[in-house]
Tab-separated table of N, CA and C in Angstrom:
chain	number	residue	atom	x	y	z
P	37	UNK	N	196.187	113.076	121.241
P	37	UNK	CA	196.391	112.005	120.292
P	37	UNK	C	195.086	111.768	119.541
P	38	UNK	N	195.100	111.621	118.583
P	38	UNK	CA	193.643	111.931	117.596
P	38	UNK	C	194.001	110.393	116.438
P	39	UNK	N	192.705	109.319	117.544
P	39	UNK	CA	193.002	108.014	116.951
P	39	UNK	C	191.638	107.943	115.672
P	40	UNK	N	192.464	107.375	114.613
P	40	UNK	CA	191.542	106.919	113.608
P	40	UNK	C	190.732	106.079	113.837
P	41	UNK	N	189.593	106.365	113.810
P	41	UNK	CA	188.269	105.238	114.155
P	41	UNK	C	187.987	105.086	112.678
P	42	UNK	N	187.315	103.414	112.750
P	42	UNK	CA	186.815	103.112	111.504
P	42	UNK	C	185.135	102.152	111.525
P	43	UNK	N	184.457	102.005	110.424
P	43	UNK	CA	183.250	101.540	110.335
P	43	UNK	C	182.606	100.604	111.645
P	44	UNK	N	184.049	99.777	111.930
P	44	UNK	CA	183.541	98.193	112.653
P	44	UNK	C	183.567	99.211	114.493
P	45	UNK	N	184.858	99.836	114.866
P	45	UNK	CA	184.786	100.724	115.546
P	45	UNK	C	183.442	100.813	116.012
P	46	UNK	N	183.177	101.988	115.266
P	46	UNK	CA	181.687	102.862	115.354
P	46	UNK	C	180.493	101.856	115.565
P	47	UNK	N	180.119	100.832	115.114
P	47	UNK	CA	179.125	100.364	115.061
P	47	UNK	C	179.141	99.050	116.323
P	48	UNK	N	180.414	99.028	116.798
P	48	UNK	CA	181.037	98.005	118.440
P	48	UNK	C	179.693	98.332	119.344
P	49	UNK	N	179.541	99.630	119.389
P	49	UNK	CA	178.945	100.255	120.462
P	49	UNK	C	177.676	100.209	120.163
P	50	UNK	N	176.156	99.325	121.297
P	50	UNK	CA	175.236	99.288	120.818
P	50	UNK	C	174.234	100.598	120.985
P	51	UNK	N	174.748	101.781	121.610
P	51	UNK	CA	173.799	102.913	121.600
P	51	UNK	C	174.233	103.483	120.167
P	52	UNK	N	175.451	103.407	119.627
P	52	UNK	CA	175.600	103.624	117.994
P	52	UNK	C	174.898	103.092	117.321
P	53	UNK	N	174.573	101.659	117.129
P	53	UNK	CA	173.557	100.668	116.538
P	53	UNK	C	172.843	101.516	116.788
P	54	UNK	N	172.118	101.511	117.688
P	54	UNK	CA	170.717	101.785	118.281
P	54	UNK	C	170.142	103.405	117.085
P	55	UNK	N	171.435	104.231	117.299
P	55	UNK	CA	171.143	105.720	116.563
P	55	UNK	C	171.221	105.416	115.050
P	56	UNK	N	172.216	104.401	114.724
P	56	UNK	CA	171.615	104.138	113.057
P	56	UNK	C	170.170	103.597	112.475
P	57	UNK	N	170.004	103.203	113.583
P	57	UNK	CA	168.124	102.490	113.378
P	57	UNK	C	167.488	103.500	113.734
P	58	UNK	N	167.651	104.413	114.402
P	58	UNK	CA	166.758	105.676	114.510
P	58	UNK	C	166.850	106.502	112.933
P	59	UNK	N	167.944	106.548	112.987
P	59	UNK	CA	168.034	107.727	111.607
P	59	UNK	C	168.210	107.089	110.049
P	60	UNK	N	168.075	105.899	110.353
P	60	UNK	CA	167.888	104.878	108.702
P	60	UNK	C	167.101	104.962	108.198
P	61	UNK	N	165.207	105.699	108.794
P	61	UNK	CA	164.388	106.009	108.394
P	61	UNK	C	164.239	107.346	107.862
P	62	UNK	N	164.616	108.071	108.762
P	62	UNK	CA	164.595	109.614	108.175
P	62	UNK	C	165.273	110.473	109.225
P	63	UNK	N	165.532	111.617	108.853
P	63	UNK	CA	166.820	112.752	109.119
P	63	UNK	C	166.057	113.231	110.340
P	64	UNK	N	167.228	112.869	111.317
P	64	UNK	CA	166.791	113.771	112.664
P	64	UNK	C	168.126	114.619	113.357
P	65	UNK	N	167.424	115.750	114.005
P	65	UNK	CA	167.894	116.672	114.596
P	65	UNK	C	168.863	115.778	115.964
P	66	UNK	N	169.698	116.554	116.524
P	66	UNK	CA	170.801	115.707	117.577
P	66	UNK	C	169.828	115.880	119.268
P	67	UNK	N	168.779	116.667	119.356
P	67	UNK	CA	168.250	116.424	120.286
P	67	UNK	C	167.386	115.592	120.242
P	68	UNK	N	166.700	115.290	118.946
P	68	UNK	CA	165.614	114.386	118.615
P	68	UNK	C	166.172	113.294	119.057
P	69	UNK	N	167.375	112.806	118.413
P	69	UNK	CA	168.008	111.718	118.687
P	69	UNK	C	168.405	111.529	120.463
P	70	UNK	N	169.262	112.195	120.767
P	70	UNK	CA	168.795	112.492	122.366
P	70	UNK	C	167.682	111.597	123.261
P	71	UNK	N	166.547	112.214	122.801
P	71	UNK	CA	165.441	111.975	123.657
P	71	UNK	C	165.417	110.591	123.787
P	72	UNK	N	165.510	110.081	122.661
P	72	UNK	CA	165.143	108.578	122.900
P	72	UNK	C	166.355	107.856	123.289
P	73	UNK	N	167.040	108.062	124.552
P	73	UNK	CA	168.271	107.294	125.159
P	73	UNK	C	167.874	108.165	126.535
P	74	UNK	N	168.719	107.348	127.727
P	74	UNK	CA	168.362	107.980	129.267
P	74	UNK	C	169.918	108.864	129.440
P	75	UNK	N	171.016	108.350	127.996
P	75	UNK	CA	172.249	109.233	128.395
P	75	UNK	C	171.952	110.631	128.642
P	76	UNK	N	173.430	111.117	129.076
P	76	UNK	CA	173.331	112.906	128.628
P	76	UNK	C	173.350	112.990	127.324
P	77	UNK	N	172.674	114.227	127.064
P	77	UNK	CA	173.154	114.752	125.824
P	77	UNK	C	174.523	114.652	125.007
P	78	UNK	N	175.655	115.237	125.835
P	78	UNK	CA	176.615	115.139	126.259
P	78	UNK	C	176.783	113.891	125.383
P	79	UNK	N	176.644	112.803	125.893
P	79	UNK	CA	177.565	111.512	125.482
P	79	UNK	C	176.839	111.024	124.302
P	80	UNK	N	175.079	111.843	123.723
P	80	UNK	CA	174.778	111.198	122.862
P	80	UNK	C	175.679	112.247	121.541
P	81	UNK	N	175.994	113.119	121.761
P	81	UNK	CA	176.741	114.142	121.005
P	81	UNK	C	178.144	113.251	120.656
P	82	UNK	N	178.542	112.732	121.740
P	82	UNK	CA	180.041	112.194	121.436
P	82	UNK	C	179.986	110.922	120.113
P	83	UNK	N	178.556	110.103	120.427
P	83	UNK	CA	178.475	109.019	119.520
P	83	UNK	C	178.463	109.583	118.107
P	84	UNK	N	177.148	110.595	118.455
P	84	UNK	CA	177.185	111.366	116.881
P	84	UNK	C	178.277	111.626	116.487
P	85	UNK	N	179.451	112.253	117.369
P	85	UNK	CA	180.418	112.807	116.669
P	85	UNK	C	181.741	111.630	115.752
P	86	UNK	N	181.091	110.471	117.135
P	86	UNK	CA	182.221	109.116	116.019
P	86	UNK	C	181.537	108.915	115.032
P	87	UNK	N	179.959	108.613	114.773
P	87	UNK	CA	180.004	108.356	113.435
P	87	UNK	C	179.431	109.172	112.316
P	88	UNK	N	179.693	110.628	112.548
P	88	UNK	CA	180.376	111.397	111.904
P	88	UNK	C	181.717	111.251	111.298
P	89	UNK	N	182.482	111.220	112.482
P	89	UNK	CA	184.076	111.047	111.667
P	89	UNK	C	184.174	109.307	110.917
P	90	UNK	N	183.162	108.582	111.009
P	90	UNK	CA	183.303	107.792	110.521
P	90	UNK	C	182.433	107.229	109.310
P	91	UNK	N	181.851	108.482	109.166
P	91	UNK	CA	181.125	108.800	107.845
P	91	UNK	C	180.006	107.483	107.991
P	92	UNK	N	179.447	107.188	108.811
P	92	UNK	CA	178.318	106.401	109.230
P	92	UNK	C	176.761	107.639	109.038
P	93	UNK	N	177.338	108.777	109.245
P	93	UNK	CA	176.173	109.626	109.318
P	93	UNK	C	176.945	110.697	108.516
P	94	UNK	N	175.869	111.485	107.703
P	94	UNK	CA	176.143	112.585	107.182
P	94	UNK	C	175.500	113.818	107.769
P	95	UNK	N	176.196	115.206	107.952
P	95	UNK	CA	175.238	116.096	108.671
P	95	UNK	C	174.847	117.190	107.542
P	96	UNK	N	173.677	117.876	107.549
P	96	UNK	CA	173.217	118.522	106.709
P	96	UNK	C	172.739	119.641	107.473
P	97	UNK	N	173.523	121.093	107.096
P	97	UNK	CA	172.656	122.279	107.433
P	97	UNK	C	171.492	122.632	107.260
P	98	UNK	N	170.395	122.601	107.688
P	98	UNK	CA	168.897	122.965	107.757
P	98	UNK	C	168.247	123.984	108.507
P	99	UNK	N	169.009	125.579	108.159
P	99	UNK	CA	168.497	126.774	108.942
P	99	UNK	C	169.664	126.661	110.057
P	100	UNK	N	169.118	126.531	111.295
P	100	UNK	CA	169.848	126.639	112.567
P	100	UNK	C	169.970	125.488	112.754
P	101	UNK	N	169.495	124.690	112.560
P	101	UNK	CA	169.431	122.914	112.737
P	101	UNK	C	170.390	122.305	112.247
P	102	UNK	N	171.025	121.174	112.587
P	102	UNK	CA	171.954	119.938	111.967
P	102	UNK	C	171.437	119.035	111.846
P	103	UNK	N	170.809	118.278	111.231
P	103	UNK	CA	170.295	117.250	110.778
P	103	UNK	C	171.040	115.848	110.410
P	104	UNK	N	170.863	114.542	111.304
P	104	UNK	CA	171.586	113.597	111.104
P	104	UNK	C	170.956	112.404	109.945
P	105	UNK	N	171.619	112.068	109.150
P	105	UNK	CA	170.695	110.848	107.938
P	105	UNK	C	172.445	109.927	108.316
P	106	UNK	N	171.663	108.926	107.842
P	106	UNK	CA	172.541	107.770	107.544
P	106	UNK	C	173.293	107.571	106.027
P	107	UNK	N	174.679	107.441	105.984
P	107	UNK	CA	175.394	107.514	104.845
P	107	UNK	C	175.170	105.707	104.306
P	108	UNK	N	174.334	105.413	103.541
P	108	UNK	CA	173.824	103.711	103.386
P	108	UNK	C	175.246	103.506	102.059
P	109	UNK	N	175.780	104.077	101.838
P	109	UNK	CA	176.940	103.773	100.883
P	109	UNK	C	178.045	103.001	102.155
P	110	UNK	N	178.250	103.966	102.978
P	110	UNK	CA	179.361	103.391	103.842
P	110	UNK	C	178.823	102.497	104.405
P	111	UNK	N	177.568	102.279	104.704
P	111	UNK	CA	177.507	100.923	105.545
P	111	UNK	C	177.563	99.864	104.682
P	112	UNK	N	177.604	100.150	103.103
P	112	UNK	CA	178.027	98.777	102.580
P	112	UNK	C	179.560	98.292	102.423
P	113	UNK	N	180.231	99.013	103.590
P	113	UNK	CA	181.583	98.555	104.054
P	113	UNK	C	181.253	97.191	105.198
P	114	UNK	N	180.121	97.261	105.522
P	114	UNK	CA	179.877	96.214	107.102
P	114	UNK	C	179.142	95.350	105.885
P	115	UNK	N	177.866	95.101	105.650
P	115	UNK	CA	177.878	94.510	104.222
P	115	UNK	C	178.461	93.851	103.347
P	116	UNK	N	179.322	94.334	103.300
P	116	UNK	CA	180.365	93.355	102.044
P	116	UNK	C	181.178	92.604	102.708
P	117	UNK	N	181.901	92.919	104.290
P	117	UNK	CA	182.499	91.935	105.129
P	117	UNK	C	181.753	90.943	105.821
P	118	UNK	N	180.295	91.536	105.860
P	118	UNK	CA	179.630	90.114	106.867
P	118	UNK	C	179.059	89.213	105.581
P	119	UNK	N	178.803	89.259	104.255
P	119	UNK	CA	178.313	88.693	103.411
P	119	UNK	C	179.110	87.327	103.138
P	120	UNK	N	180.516	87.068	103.257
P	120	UNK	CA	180.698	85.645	103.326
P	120	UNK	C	180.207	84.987	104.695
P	121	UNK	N	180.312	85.326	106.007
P	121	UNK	CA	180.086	84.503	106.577
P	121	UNK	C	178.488	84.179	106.868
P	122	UNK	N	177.671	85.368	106.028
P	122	UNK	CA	176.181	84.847	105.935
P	122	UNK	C	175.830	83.891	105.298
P	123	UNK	N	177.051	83.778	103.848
P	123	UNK	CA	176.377	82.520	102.822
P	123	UNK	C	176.979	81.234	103.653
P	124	UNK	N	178.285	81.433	104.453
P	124	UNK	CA	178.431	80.109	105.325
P	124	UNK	C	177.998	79.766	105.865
P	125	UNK	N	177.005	80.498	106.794
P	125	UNK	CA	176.090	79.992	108.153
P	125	UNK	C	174.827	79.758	107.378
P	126	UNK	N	174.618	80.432	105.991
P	126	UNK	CA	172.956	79.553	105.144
P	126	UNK	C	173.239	78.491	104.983
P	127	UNK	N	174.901	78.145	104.268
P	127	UNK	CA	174.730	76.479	103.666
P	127	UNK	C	174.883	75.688	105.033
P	128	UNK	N	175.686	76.186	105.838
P	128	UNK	CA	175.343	75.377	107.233
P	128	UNK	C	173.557	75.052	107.774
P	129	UNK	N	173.179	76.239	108.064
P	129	UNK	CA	171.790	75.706	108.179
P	129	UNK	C	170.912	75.084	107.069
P	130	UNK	N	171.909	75.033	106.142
P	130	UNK	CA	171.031	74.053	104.772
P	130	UNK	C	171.126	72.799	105.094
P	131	UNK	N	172.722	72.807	105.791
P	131	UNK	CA	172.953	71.144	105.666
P	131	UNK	C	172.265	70.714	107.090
P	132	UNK	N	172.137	71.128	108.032
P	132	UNK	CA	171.667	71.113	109.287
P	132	UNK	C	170.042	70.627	109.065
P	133	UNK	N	169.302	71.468	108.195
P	133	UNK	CA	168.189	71.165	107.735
P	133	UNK	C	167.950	70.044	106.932
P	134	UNK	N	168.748	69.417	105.879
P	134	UNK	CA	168.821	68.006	104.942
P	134	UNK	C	169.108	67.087	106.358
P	135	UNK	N	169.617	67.273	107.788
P	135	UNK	CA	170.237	65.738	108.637
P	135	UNK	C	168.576	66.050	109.318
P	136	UNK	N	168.115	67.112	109.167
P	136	UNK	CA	166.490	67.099	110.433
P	136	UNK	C	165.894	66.192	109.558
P	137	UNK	N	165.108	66.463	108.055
P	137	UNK	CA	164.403	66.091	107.829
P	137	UNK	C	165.065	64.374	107.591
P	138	UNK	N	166.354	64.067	107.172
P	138	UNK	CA	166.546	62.852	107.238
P	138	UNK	C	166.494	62.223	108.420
P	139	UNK	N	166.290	62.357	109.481
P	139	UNK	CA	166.410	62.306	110.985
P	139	UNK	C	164.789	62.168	110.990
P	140	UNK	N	163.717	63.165	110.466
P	140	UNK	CA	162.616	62.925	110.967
P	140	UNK	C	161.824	61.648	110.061
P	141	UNK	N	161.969	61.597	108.594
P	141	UNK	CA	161.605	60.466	108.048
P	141	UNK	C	162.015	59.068	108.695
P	142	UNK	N	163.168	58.938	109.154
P	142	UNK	CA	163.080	57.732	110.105
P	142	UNK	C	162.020	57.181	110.618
């Protein structure tokens, strides 16, 4: 059974997080990525491979190498859904901030 995973999916999992902050800077190889986790290989391959299919990462042939970069187009799918509830929780801490300082002039 071959289930469709999607953006919110892929990014649930915090060793996924963890590999988009590795490779948001620059293009690394799947063992590079590896090293810096205590998993197997094995299971860091499986993450790569969800967000691969979930177009979170793009892979690029480089000789014998596969090279992982981050696709920053698709993550402005997570982006554009968390952006209302960021401007709600600013004007909340706006208004939260107008009852302190009226609270501290007392």
């Amino acid at each position: 059974m071959n289930l469709r995973r999607d953006v919110f999916q892929a990014i649930a999992d915090p060793t996924r997080r963890a590999i988009l902050l590795l490779v948001a800077t620059q293009s690394m190889t799947a063992g590079a990525i590896a090293s810096n986790f205590d998993s197997a290989r094995p299971t860091v391959s499986k993450h790569l491979q969800i967000l691969t299919e979930c177009e979170l990462l793009i892979q690029k042939q480089n000789g014998r190498e596969i090279l992982y970069r981050i696709n920053a187009e698709k993550l402005r799918t997570v982006a554009d859904f968390i952006e209302p509830f960021r401007k709600m929780w600013d004007e909340r801490f706006n208004m939260l901030e107008d009852v302190m300082k009226k609270y501290k002039n007392r």
